[in-house]
Short mmCIF file of C-alpha atoms and ligand atoms in Angstrom, two decimals:
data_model
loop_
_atom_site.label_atom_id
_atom_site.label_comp_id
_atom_site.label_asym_id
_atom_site.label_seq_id
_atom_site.Cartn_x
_atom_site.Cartn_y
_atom_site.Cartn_z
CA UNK S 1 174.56 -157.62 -46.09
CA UNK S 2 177.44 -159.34 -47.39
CA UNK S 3 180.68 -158.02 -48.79
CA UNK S 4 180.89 -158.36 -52.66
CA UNK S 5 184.65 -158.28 -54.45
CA UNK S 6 185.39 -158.37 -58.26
CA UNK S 7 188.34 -161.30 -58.81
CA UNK S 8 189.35 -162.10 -62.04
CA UNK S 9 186.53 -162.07 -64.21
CA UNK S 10 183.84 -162.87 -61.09
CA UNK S 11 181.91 -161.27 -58.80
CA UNK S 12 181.82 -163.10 -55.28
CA UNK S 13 180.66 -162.76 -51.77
CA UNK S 14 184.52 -161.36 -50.25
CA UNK S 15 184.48 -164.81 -47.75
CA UNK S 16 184.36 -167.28 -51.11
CA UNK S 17 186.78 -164.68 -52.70
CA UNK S 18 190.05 -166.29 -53.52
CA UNK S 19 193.33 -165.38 -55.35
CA UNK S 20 195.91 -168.26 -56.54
CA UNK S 21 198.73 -169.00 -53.94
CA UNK S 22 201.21 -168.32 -57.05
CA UNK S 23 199.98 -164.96 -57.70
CA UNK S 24 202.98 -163.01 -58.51
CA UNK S 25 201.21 -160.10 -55.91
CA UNK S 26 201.31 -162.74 -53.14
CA UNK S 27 204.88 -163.74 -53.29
CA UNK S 28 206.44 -160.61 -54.64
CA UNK S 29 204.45 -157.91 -53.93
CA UNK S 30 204.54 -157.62 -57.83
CA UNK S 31 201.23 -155.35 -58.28
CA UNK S 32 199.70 -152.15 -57.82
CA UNK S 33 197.10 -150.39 -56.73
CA UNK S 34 194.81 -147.63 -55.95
CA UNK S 35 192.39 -146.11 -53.39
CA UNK S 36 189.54 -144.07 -54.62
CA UNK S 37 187.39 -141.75 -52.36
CA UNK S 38 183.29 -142.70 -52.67
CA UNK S 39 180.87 -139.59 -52.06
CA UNK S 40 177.42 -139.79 -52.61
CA UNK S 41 177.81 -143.51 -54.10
CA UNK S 42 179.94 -141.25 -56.76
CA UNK S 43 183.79 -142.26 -56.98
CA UNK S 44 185.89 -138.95 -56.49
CA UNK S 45 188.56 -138.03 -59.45
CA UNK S 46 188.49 -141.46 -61.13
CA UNK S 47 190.30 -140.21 -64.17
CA UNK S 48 193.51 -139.49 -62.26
CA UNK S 49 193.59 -142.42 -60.58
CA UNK S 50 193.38 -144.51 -63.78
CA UNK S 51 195.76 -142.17 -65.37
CA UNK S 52 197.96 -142.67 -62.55
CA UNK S 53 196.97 -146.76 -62.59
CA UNK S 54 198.48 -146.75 -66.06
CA UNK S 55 201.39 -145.25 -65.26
CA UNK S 56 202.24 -147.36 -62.25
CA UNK S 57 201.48 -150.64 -64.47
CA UNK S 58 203.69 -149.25 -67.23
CA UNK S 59 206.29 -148.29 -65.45
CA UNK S 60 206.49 -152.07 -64.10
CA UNK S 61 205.63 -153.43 -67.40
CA UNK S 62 202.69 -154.86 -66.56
CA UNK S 63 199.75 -154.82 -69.00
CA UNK S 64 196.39 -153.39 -68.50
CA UNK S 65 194.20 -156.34 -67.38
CA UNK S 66 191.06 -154.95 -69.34
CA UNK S 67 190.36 -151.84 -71.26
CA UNK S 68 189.86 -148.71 -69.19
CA UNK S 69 186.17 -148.63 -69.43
CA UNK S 70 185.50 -152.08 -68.65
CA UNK S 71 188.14 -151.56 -65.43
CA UNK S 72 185.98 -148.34 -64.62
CA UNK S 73 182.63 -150.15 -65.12
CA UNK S 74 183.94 -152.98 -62.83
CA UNK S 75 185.07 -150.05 -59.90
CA UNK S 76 181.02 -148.68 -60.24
CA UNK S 77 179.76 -151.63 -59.83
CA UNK S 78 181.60 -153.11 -56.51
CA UNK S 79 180.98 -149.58 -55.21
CA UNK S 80 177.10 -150.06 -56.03
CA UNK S 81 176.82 -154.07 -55.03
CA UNK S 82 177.83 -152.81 -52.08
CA UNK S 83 175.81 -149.92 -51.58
CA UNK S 84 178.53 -148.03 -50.61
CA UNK S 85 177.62 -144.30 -50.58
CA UNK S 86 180.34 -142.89 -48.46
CA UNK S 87 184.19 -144.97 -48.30
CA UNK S 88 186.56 -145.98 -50.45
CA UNK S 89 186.81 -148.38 -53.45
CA UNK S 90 189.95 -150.52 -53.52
CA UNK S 91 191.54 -151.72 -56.89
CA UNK S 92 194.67 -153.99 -57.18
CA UNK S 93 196.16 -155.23 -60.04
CA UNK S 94 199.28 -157.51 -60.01
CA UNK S 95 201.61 -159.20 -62.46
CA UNK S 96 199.88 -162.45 -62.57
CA UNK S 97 199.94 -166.25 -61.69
CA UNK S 98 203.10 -168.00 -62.48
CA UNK S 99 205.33 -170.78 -60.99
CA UNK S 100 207.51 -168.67 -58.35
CA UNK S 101 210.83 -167.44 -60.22
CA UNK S 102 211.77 -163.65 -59.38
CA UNK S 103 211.94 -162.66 -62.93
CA UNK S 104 209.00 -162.04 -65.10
CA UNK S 105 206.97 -164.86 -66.50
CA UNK S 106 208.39 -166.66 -69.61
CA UNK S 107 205.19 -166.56 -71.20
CA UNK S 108 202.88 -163.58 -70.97
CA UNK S 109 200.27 -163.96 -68.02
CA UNK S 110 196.64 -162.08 -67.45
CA UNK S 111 197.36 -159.73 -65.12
CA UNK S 112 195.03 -160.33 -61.96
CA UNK S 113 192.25 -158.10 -61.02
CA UNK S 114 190.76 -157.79 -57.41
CA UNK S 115 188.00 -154.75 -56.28
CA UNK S 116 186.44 -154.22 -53.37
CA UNK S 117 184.59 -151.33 -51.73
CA UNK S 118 183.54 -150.60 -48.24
CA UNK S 119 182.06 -147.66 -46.36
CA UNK S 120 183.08 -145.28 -43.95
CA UNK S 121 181.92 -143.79 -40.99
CA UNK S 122 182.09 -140.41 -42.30
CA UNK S 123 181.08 -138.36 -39.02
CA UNK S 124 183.33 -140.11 -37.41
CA UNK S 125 186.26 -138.59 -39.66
CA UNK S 126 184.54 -135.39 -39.53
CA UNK S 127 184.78 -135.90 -36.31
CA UNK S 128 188.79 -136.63 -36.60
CA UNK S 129 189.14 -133.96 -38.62
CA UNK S 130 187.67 -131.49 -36.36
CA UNK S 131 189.91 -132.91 -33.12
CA UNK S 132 192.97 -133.69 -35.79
CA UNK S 133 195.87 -136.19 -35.63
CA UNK S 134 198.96 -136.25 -34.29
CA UNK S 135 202.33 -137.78 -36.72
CA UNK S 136 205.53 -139.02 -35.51
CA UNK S 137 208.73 -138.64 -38.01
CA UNK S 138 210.93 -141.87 -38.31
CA UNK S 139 213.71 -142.22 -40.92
CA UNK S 140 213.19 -143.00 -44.52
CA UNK S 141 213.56 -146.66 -45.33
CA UNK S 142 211.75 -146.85 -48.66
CA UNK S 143 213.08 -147.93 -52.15
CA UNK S 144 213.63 -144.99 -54.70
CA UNK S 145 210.40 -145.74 -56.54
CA UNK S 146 207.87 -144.70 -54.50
CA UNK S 147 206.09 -142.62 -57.38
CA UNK S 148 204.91 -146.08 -58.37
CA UNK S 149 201.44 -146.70 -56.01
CA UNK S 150 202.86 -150.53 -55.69
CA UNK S 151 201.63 -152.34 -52.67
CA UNK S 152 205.32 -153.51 -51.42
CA UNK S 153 203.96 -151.20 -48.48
CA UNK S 154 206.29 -153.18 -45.46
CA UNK S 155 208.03 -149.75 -44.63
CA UNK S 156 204.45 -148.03 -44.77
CA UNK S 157 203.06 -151.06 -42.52
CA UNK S 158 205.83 -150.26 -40.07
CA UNK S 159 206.13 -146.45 -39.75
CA UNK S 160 202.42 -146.73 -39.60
CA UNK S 161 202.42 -149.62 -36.54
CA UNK S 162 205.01 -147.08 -34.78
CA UNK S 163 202.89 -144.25 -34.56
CA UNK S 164 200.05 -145.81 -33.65
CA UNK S 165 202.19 -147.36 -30.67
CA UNK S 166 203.43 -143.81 -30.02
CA UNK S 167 199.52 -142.60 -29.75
CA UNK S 168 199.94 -140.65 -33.39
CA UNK S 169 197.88 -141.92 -36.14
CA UNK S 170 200.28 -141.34 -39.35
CA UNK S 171 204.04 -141.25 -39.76
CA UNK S 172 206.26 -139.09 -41.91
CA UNK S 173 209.05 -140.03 -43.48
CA UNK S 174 212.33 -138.11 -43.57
CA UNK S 175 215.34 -138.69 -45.68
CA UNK S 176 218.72 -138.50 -45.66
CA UNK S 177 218.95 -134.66 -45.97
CA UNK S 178 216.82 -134.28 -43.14
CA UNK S 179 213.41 -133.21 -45.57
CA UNK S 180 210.08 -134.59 -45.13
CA UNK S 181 209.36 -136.65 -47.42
CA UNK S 182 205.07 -137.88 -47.11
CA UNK S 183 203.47 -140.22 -45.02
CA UNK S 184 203.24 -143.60 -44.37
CA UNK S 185 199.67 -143.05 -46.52
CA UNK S 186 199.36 -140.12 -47.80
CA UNK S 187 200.96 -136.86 -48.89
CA UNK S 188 202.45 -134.10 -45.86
CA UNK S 189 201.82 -130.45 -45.75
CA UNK S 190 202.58 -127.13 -43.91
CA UNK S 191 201.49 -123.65 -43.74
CA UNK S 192 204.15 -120.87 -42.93
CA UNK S 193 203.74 -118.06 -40.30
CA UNK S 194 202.65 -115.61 -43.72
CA UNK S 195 200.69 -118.21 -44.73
CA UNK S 196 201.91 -120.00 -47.94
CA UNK S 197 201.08 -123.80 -48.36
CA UNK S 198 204.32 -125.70 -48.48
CA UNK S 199 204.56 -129.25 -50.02
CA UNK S 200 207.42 -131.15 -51.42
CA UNK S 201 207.80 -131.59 -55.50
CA UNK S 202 206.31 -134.74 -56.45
CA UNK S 203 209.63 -135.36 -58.77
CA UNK S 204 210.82 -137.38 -56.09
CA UNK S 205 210.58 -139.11 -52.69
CA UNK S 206 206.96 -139.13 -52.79
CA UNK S 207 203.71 -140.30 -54.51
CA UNK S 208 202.19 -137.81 -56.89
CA UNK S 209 198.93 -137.96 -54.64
CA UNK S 210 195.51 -137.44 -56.55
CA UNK S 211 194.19 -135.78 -53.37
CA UNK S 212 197.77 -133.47 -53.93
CA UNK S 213 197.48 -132.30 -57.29
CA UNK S 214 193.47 -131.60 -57.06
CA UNK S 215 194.42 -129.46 -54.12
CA UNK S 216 196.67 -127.54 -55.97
CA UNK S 217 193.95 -126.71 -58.04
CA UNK S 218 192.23 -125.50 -55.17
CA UNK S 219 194.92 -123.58 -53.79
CA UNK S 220 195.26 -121.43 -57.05
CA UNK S 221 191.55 -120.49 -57.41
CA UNK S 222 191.47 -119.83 -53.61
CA UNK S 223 194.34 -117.19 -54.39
CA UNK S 224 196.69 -118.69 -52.10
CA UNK S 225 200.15 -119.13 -52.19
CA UNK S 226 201.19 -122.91 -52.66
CA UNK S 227 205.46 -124.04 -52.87
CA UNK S 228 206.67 -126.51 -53.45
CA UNK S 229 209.32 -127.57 -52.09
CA UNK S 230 211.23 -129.83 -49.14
CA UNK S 231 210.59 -128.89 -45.36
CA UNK S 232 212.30 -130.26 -42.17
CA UNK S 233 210.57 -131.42 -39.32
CA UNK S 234 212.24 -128.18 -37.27
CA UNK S 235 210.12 -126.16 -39.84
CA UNK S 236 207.17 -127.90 -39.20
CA UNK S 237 207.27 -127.67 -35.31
CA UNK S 238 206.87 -124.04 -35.48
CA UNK S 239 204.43 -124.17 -38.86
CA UNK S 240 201.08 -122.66 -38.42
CA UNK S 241 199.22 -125.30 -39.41
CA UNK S 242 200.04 -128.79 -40.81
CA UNK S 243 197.76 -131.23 -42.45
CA UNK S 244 197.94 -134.42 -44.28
CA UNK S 245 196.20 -135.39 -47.87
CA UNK S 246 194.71 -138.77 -48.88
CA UNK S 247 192.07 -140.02 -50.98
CA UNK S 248 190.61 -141.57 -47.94
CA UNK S 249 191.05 -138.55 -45.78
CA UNK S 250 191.46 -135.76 -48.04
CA UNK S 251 192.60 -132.78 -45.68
CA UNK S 252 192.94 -133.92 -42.50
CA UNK S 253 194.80 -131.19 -40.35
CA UNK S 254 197.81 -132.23 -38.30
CA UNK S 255 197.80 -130.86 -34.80
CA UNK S 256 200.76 -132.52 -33.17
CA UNK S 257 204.14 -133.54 -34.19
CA UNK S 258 206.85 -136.11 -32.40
CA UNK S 259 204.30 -134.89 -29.11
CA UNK S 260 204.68 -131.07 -29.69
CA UNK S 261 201.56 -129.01 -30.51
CA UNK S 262 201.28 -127.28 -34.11
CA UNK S 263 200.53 -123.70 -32.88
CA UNK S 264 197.68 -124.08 -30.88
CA UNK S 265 197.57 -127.60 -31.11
CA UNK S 266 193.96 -127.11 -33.10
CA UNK S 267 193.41 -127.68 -36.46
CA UNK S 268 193.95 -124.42 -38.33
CA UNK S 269 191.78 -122.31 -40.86
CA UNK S 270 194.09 -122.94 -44.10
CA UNK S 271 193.27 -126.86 -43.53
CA UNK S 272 189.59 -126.56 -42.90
CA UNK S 273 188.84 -124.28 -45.62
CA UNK S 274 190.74 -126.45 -48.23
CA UNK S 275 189.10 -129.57 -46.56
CA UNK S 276 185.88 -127.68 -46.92
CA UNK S 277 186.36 -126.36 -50.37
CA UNK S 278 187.97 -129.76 -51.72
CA UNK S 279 184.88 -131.40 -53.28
CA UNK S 280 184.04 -128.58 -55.58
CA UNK S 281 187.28 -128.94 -57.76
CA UNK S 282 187.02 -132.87 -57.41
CA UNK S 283 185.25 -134.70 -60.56
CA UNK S 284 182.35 -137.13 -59.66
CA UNK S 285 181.30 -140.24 -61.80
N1 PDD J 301 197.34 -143.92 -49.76
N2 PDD J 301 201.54 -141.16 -50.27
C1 PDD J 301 201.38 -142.44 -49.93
C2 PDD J 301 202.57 -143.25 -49.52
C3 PDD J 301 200.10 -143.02 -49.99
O1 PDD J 301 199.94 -144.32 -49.69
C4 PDD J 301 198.99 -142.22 -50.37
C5 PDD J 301 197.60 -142.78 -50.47
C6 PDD J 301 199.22 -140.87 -50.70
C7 PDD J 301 198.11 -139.96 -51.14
O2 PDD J 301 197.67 -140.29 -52.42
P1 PDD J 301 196.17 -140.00 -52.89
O3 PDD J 301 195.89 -138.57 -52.56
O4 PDD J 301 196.20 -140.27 -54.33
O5 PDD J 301 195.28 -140.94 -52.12
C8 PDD J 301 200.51 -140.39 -50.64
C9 PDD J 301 196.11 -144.63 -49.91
C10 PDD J 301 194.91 -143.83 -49.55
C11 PDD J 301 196.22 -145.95 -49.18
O6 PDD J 301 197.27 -146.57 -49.28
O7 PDD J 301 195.27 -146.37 -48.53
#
């Protein structure tokens, strides 16, 4: 069966799919984006990702390239032209075509649109989840603005091409004080000796994950006790557990870091009960 992505307007088999060579994503990375979990050919917590789509665009000043229920509308339909029913629907918006100059377009452009949708093995990342990953932690290189989901992801491409070198499958950031900050993709997590759930504020130095705040949600009605707040990689060497959160991954427990076990070196119970008990505090449409 072959691939179908939305692009500007168009439906097309993904190897006809093209974008202009003077899209303003293309040469400047000027765009955004968003990853969406599919479950049961349903896409997981769609309303916070467009609320957080908005806020990415705005905060770049680009405009919305179509009202919000046409974009959702377009997201369903990749997802069901092709036939995904467990994966991950991909949506990228960027600034728009223009002759390249670094500043924004004289005149207004459309904002370009591109969707696509594929499926996942998911017993194979039950099956990851079940063994767990390891993470290396490499020095923070990012801009400031990483609360904006823009896909200038060089840094990410990198920390994420060093720990798969180094065997690990995600990297974590840590800045200049020596915190963690999140991962190349997605959102980092431990769980103290008395077990509380640690994570750093989303105020700054990371994304304000979708995966994050819904599991907050399920932390409270779980009755456990969630901080937030910075943790060092020393902390997390001799956490009980660690994990990381993604839309594509949603808890996936961490069982090594820089080569050292987590506890045990298995993934621990706080991770696979909140990977367990994620879906039933996620919204479906
Ligand atoms: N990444 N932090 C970073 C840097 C990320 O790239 C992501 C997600 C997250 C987690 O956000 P969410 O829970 O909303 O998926 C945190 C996506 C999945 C990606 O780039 O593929």
């Amino acid at each position: 069966m072959s691939r179908i992505a939305y692009v500007n307007g168009r439906y097309r088999d993904i190897r006809d799919a093209s974008v202009n060579i003077e899209d303003r994503g293309y040469q400047f990375s000027d765009g955004v984006y968003e990853v969406c979990e599919v479950r049961g050919g349903k896409i997981v917590d769609l309303p916070r990702h467009m609320t957080r789509l908005q806020r990415s665009l705005r905060e770049l000043q680009i405009a919305m390239p179509m009202q919000l229920t046409s974009l959702e509308a377009v997201i369903h339909e990749v997802t069901r032209r092709n036939r995904v029913t467990y994966g991950i629907v991909y949506l990228q918006v960027t600034r728009g075509v223009a002759r390249r100059d670094h500043a924004f377009p004289a005149q207004a452009v459309r904002p370009a649109v591109v969707v696509t949708a594929r499926s996942l093995n998911f017993d194979k990342n039950q099956e990851t989840a079940a063994r767990g990953i390891g993470v290396i932690t490499i020095p923070e290189n990012r801009w400031p603005r990483v609360d904006i989901k823009s896909v200038a992801l060089l840094p990410n491409v990198l920390a994420k091409q060093q720990a798969r070198e180094k065997g690990a499958y995600e990297a974590w950031f840590v800045d200049s004080d020596g915190h963690v900050t999140e991962g190349a993709s997605s959102n980092a997590w431990i769980v103290t000796g008395d077990g509380k759930v640690v994570t750093r504020s989303a105020d700054q130095g990371i994304l304000a994950g979708v995966t994050r705040a819904v599991l907050r949600d399920v932390i409270a009605s779980l009755q456990m006790s969630l901080e937030e707040r910075p943790f060092t990689p020393a902390e997390a060497y001799g956490a009980a557990e660690a994990f990381v959160t993604a839309s594509s991954q949603i808890v996936m427990p961490v069982v090594t870091i820089d080569s050292r076990p987590v506890a045990d070196g298995k993934p621990g119970p706080v991770a696979t009960r909140l990977r367990e008990q994620f879906h039933r505090f996620s919204a479906f449409s």
